[in-house]
Short mmCIF file of C-alpha atoms and ligand atoms in Angstrom, two decimals:
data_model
loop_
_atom_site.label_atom_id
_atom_site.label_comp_id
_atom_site.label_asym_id
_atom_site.label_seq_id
_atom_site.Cartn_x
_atom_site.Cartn_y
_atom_site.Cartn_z
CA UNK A 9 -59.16 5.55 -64.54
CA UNK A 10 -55.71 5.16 -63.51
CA UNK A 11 -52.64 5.37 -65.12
CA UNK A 12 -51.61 2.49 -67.01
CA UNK A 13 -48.13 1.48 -66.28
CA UNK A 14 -46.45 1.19 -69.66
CA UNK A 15 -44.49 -1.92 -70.69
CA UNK A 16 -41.39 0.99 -71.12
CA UNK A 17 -41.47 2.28 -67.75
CA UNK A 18 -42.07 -1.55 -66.33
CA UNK A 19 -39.00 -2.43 -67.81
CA UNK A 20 -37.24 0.57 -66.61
CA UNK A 21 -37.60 -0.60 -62.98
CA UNK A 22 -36.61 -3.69 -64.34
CA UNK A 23 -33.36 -2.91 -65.68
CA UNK A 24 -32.46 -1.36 -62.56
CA UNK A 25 -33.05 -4.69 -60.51
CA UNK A 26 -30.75 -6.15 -62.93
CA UNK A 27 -28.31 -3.70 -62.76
CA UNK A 28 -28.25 -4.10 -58.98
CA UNK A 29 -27.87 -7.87 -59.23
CA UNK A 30 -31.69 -8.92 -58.87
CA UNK A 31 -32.11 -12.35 -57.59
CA UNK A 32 -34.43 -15.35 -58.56
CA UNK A 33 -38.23 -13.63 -58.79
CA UNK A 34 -40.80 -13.62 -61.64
CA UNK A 35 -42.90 -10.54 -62.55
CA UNK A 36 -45.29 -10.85 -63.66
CA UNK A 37 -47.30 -7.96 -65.89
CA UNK A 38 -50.96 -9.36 -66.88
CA UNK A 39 -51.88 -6.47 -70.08
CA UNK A 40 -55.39 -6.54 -71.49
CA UNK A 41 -56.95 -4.69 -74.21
CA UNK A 42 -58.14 -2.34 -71.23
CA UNK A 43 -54.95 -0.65 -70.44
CA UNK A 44 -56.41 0.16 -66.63
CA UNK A 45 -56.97 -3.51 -66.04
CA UNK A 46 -53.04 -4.36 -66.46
CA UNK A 47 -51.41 -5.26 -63.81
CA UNK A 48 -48.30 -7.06 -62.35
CA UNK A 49 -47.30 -9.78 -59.33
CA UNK A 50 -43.81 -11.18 -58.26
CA UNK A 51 -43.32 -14.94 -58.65
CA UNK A 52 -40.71 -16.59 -56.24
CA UNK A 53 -40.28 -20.47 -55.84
CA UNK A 54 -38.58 -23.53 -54.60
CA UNK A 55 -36.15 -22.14 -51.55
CA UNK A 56 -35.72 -25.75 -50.11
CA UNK A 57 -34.77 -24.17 -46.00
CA UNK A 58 -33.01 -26.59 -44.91
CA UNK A 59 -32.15 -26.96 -41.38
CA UNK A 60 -28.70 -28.28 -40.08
CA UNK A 61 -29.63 -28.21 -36.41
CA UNK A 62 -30.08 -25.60 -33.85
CA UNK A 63 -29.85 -22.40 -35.71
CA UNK A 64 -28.24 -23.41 -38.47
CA UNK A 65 -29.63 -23.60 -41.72
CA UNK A 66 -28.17 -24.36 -45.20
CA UNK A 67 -26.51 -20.66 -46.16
CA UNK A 68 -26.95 -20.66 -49.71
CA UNK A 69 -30.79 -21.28 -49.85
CA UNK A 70 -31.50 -18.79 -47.02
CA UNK A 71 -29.77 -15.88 -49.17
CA UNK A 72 -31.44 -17.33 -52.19
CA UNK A 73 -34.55 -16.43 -50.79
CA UNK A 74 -33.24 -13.83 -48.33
CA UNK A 75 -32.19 -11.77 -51.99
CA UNK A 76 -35.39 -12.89 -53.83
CA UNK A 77 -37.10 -10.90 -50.66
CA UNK A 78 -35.50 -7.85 -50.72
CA UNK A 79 -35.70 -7.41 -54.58
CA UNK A 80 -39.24 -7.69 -54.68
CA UNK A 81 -39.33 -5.31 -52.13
CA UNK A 82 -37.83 -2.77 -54.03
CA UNK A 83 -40.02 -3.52 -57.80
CA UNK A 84 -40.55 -0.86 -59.62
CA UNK A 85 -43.77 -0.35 -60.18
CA UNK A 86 -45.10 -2.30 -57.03
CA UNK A 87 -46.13 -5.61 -57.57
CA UNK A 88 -50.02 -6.29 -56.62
CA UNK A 89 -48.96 -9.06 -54.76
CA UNK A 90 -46.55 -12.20 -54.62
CA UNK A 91 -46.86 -15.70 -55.30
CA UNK A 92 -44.56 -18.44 -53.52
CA UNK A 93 -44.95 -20.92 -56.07
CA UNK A 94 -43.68 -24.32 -53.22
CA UNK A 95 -40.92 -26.41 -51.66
CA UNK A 96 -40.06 -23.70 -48.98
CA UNK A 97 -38.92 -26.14 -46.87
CA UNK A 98 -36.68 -28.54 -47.82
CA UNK A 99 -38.00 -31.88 -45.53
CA UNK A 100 -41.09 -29.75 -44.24
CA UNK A 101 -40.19 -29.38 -40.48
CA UNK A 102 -41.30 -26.84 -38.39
CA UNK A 103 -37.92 -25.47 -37.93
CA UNK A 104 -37.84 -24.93 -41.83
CA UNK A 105 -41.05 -23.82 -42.58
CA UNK A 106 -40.93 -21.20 -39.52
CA UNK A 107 -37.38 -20.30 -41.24
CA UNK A 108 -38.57 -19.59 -44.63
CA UNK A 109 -41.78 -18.44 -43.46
CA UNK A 110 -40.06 -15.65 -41.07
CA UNK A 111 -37.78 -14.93 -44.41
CA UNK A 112 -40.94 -14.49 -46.23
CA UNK A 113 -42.67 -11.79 -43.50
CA UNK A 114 -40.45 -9.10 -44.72
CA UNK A 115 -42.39 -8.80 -47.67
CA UNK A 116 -44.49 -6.05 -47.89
CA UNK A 117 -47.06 -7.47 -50.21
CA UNK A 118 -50.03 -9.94 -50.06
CA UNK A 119 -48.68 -13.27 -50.28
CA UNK A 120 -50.52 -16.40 -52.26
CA UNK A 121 -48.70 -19.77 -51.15
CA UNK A 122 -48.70 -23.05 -53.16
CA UNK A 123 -47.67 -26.68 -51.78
CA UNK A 124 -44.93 -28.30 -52.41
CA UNK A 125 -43.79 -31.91 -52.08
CA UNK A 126 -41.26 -31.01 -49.44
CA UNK A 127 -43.55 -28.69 -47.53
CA UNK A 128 -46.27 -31.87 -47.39
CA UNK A 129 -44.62 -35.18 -46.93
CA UNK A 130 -43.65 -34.79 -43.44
CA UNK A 131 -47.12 -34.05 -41.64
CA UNK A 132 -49.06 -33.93 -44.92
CA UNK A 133 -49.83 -30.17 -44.60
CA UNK A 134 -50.63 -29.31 -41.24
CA UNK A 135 -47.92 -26.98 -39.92
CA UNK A 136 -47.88 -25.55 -43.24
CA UNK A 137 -51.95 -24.63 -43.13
CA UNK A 138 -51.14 -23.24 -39.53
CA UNK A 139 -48.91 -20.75 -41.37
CA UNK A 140 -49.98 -20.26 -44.55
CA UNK A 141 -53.74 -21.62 -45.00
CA UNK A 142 -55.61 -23.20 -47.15
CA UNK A 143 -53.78 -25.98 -49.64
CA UNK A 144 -55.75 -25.06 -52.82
CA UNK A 145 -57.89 -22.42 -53.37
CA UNK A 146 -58.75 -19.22 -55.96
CA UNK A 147 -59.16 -16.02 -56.38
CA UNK A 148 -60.10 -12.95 -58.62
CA UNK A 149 -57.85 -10.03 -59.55
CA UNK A 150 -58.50 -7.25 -62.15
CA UNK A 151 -60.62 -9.70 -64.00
CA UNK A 152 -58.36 -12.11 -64.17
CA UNK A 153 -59.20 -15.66 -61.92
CA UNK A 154 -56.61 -17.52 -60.55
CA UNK A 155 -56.82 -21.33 -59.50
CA UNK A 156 -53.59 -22.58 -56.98
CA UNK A 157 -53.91 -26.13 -57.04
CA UNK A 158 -51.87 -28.71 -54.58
CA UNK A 159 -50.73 -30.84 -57.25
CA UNK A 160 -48.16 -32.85 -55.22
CA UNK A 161 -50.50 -35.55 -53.76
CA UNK A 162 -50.30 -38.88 -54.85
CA UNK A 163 -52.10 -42.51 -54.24
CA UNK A 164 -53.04 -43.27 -50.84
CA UNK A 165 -51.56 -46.33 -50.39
CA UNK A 166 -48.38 -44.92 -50.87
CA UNK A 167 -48.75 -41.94 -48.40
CA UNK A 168 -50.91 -43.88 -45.58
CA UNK A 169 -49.81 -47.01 -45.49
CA UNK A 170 -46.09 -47.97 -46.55
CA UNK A 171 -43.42 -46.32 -44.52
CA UNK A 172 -42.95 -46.64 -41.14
CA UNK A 173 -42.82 -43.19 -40.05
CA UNK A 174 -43.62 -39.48 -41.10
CA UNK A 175 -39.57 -38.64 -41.60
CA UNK A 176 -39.02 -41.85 -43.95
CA UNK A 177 -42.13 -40.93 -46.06
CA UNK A 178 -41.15 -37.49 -46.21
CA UNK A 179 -37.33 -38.94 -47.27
CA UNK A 180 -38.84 -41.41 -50.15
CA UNK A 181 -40.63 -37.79 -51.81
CA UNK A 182 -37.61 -35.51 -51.06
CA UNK A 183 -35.75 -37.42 -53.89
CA UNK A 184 -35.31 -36.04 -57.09
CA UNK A 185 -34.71 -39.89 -58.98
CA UNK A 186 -35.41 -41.84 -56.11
CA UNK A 187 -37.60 -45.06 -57.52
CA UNK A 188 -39.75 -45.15 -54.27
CA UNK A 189 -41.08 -41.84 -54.87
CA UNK A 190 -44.88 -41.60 -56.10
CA UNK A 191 -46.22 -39.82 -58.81
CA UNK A 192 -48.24 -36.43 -57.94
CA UNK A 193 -51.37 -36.06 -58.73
CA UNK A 194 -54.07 -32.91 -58.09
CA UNK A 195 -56.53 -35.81 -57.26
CA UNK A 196 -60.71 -36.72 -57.40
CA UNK A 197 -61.68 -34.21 -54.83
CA UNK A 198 -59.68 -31.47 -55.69
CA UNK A 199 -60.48 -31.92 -59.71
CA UNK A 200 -63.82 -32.05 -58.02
CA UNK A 201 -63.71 -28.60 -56.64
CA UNK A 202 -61.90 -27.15 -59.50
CA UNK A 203 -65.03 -28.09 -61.54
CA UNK A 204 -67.34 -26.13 -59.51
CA UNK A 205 -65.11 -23.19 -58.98
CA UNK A 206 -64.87 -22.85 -62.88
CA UNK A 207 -68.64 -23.36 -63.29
CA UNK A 208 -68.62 -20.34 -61.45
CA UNK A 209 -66.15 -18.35 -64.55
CA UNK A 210 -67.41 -17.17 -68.05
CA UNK A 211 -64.96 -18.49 -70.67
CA UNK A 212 -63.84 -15.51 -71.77
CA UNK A 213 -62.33 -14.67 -68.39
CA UNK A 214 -58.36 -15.04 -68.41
CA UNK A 215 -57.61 -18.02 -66.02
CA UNK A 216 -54.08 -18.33 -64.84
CA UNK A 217 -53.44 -21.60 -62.84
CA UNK A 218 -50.71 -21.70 -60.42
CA UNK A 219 -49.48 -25.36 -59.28
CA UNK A 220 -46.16 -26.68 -58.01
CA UNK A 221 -45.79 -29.57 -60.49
CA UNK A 222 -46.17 -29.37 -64.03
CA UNK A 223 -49.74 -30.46 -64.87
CA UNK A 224 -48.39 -31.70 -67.90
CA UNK A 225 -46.37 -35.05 -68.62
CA UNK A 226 -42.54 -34.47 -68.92
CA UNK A 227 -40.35 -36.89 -66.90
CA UNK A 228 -41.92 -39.44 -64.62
CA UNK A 229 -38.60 -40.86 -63.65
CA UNK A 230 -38.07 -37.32 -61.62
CA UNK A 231 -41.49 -36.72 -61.22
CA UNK A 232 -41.64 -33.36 -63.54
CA UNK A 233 -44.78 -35.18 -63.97
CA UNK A 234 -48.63 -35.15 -62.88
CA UNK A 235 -50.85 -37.98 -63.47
CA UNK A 236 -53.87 -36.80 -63.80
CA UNK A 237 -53.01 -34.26 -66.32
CA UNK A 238 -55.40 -34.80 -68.81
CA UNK A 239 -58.07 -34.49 -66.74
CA UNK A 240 -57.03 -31.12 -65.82
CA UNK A 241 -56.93 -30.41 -69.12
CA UNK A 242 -59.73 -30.93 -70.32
CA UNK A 243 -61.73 -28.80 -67.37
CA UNK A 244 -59.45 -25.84 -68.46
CA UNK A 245 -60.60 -26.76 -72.34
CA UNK A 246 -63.63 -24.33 -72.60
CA UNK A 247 -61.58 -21.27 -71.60
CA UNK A 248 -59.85 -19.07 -74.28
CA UNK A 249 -57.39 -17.96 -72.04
CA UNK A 250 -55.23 -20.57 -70.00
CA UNK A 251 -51.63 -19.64 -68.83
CA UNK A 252 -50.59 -22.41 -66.50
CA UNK A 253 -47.17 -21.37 -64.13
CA UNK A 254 -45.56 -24.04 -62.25
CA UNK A 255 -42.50 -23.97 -60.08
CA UNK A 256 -40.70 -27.93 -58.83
CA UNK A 257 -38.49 -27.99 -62.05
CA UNK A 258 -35.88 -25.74 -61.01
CA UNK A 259 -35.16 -24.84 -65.05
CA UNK A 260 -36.75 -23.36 -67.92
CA UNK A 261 -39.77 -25.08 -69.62
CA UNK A 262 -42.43 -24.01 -71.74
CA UNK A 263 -45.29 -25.80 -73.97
CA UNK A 264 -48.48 -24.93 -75.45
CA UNK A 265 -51.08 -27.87 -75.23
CA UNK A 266 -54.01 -26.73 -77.21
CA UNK A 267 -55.75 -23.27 -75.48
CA UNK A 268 -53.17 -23.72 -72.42
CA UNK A 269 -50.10 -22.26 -72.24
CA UNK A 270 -47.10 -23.83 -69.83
CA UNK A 271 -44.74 -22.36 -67.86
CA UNK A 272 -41.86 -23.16 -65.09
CA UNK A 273 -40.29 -20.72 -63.13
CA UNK A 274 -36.66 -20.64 -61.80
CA UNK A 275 -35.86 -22.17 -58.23
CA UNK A 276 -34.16 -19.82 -55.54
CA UNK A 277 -32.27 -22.40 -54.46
CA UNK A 278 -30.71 -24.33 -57.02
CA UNK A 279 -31.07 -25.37 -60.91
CA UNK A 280 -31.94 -29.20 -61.75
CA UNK A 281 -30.09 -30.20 -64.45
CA UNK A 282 -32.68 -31.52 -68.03
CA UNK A 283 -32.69 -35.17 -67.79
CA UNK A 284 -31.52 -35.76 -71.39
CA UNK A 285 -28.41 -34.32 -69.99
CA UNK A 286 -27.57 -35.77 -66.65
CA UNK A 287 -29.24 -38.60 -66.51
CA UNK A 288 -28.66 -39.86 -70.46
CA UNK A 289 -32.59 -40.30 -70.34
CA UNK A 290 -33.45 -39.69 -73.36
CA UNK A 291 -35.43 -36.38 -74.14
CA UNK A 292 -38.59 -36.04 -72.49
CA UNK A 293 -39.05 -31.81 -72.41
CA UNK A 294 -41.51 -30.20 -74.88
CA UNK A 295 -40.31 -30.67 -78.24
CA UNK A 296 -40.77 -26.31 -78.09
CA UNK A 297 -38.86 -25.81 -74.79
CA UNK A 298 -35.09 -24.67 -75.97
CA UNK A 299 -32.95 -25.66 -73.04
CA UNK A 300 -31.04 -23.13 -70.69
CA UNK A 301 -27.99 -23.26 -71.22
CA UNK A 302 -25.85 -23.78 -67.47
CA UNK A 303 -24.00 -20.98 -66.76
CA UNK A 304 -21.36 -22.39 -63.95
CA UNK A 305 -21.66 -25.20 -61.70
CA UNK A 306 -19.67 -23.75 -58.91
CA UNK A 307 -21.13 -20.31 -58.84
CA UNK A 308 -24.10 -20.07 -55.82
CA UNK A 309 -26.77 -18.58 -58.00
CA UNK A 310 -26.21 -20.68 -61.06
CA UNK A 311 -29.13 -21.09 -63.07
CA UNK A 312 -31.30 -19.55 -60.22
CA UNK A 313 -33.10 -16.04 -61.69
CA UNK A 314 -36.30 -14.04 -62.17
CA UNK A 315 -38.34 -13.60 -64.98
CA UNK A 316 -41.30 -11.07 -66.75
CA UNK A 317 -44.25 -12.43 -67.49
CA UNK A 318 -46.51 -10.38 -69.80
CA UNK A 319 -49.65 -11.94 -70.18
CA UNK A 320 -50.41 -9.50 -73.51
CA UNK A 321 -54.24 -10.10 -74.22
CA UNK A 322 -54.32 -13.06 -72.41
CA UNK A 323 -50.90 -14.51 -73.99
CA UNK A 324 -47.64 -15.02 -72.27
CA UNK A 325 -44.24 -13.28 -72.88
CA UNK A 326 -41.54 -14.23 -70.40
CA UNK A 327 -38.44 -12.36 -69.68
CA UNK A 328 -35.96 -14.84 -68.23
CA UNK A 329 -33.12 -12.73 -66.43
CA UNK A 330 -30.33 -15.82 -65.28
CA UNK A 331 -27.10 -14.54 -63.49
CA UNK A 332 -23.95 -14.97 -65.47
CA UNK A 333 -26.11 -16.00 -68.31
CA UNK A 334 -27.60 -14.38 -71.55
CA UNK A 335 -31.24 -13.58 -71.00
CA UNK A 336 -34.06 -15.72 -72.56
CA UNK A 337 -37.13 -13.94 -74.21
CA UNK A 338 -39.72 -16.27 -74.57
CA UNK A 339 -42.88 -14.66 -76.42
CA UNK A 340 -46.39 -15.94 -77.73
CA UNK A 341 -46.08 -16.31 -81.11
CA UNK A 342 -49.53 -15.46 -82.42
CA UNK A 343 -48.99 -16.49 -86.24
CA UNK A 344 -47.67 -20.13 -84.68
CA UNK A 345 -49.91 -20.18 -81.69
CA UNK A 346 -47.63 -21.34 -79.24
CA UNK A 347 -44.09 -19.34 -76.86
CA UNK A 348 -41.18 -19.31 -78.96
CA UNK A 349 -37.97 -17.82 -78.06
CA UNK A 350 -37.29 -14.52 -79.54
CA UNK A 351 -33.54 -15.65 -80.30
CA UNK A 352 -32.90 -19.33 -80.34
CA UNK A 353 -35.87 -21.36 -80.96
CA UNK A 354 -34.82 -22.20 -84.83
CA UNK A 355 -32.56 -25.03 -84.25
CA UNK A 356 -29.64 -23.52 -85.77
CA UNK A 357 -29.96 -20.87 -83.03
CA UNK A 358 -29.71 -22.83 -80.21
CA UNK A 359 -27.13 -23.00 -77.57
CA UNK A 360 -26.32 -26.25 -76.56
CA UNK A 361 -26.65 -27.16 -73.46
CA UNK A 362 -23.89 -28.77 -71.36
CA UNK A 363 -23.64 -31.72 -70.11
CA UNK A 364 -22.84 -33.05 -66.76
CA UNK A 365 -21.83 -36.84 -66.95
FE1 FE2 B 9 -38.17 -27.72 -55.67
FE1 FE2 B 10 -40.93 -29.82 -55.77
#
C-alpha cells in the first residue's frame, strides 16, 4: 500500500504555490475512507487564446495560461493528471487552438480536455478532435468514474442552418449577452450514451462529471445555463456520490441539487462579473452560492485563481485561492447536506459584492 498523502502535507505544497504567486488552477484531492485510494488532479479552464494576427496573440490570456502551466508543473505532491475544463480558444481558429494547445504541451501530466463554446462554433469540433480527441467521453481513476460531457451544443436549426458562414456563427456564440446566441444543451445522443456508460457503474461508485456549462439552470440571458438539465439529473439520481465541476462562468458558484453537488471553477483569463450586479438582472445564482467579492478591475489577474478540491468521502471541500483577494473555503456541510462557506455563508457574514454599473 502506498503512502497516503496527508491533507497537511497537501497543503504544505500548497502554501508554497501561494507564496510564489500561484496562478488560476484547481487541485483537486479526491479522499476516501481508503486512505491509499486518495488522490489529486489539477483543474485549469477558460484561457480564451486569442489571436491578433500573425504572431500575435492577446498577452494577458497567454500568461494566464502560460502561469497556470508552470504552477501545475511544480504541485506538490504531483497531480495524477490535469483537466482543461474549455474555451481555450477564444473564436476556435486553428491559429488559437494550436496556440493554447502548444501552451498546454509543457505540461508534464496526462491531460483530459472538455469543449467549449468557443473551441466549437467555428468548425463545430474538428480541428479541436485533431488535437485533442474525442468531444465526450469517460474514464476510471482510483475507483472513482469520471463522465466529460460536451455540454455546449445547442438546436440544430440554429447551428446548421441560420448564419451565413462558419465565422458569423462562431461570432453569434462568442457573446457573453448577445440575444442571438442559443442555449447549450448536452443533447439526445449524448444523454443517450451517458445512459449506457452509467449502466455500466454500481451506485456506490463516486462519479465526478466534468462539463463546460453548468448543467444546472442559472442565467439563460448569458447562457450560465443548460437546457436539458433535468434530464441529466435525473440519470445521475441513483448515484450516492455526484460532484459535478464546470468551468464557462468565469466566477465562483456552488449548489447542491439533491445527491449532486455543483461546482465552477475560476477562468485563466478573465472574471465575468454575477449578473445581479452588472447587468441589474435580478438574482439568478444559487440562493447558497455567496458571491466573490471583485478584487480590482484594472489588475490582470483579477478574479482569475486556483482552487482545492477535496472530495472527503465522496463530498466536496473547495479551497478558492483569488489574487489580491481573501481566500474562500467552501466545505460540505454534512449536518445541512449541502457546500457552505466556512466564513461568510450566514448573511451577516457576507462581503458584498461590488458593483459595476
Ligand atoms: Fe469561458
Ligand atoms: Fe464558455
Amino acid at each position: 500500500m502506498s503512502k497516503p498523502i496527508s491533507r497537511r502535507d497537501f497543503l504544505k505544497g500548497a502554501g508554497a504555490l501561494a507564496a510564489a504567486g500561484a496562478l488560476p488552477i484547481s487541485m483537486v484531492e479526491l479522499a476516501f475512507a481508503d486512505p491509499a485510494r486518495n488522490f489529486t488532479f489539477a483543474y485549469i479552464s477558460d484561457a480564451h487564446i486569442q489571436h491578433i494576427q500573425g504572431s500575435k496573440f492577446v498577452r494577458n490570456w497567454d500568461r494566464g495560461l502560460i502561469r497556470a502551466v508552470a504552477e501545475t508543473n511544480l504541485l506538490d505532491p504531483k497531480p495524477d493528471f490535469v483537466v482543461f475544463g474549455g474555451d481555450l480558444a477564444q473564436l476556435g481558429s486553428k491559429p488559437e487552438l494550436d496556440h493554447g494547445a502548444e501552451i498546454m504541451s509543457a505540461l508534464r501530466y496526462k491531460t483530459y480536455y472538455v469543449m467549449g463554446e468557443h473551441d466549437y462554433y467555428l468548425d463545430l469540433g474538428e480541428y479541436w478532435s485533431k488535437l485533442f480527441g474525442r468531444h465526450y467521453y469517460s474514464f476510471d481513476h482510483k475507483g472513482v468514474h469520471f463522465v466529460v460531457l460536451n455540454s455546449i451544443l445547442t438546436y440544430d436549426d440554429w447551428t446548421f442552418r441560420r448564419w451565413p458562414t462558419a465565422e458569423q456563427r462562431m461570432l453569434e456564440m462568442a457573446g457573453l449577452d448577445n440575444p442571438n446566441g442559443s442555449p447549450f444543451m448536452v443533447g439526445d445522443k449524448q444523454r443517450e450514451w451517458l445512459k449506457q456508460d452509467l449502466a455500466k457503474v454500481s451506485t456506490g461508485t463516486p462519479l465526478v462529471v466534468l462539463s463546460h456549462s453548468p448543467l444546472q439552470k442559472i442565467y439563460k440571458g448569458w447562457n450560465f445555463w443548460t437546457e436539458d438539465a433535468e434530464q441529466i439529473q435525473a440519470l445521475l439520481k441513483p448515484f450516492k456520490k455526484v460532484t459535478v465541476i464546470y468551468g464557462h462562468v468565469h466566477q465562483i458558484q456552488y449548489n447542491q441539487i439533491g445527491n449532486i453537488s455543483f461546482h465552477a471553477v475560476m477562468a485563466t483569463a478573465w472574471p465575468w462579473p454575477y449578473p445581479s450586479t452588472y447587468a441589474q438582472a435580478e438574482q439568478y445564482l444559487p440562493k447558497l452560492t455567496v458571491p466573490m467579492n471583485r478584487a480590482d478591475p484594472f489588475f490582470e489577474r483579477d478574479a482569475t485563481g486556483w482552487q482545492f478540491i477535496n472530495l472527503a468521502t465522496g463530498n466536496a471541500d473547495i479551497q478558492y485561492n483569488l489574487y489580491n483577494n481573501a481566500v474562500r473555503t467552501v466545505a460540505f456541510n454534512t449536518r445541512t447536506g449541502q457546500p457552505e462557506d466556512r466564513a461568510y455563508q450566514a448573511a451577516d457574514k457576507r462581503i458584498p459584492p461590488q458593483s459595476h454599473y
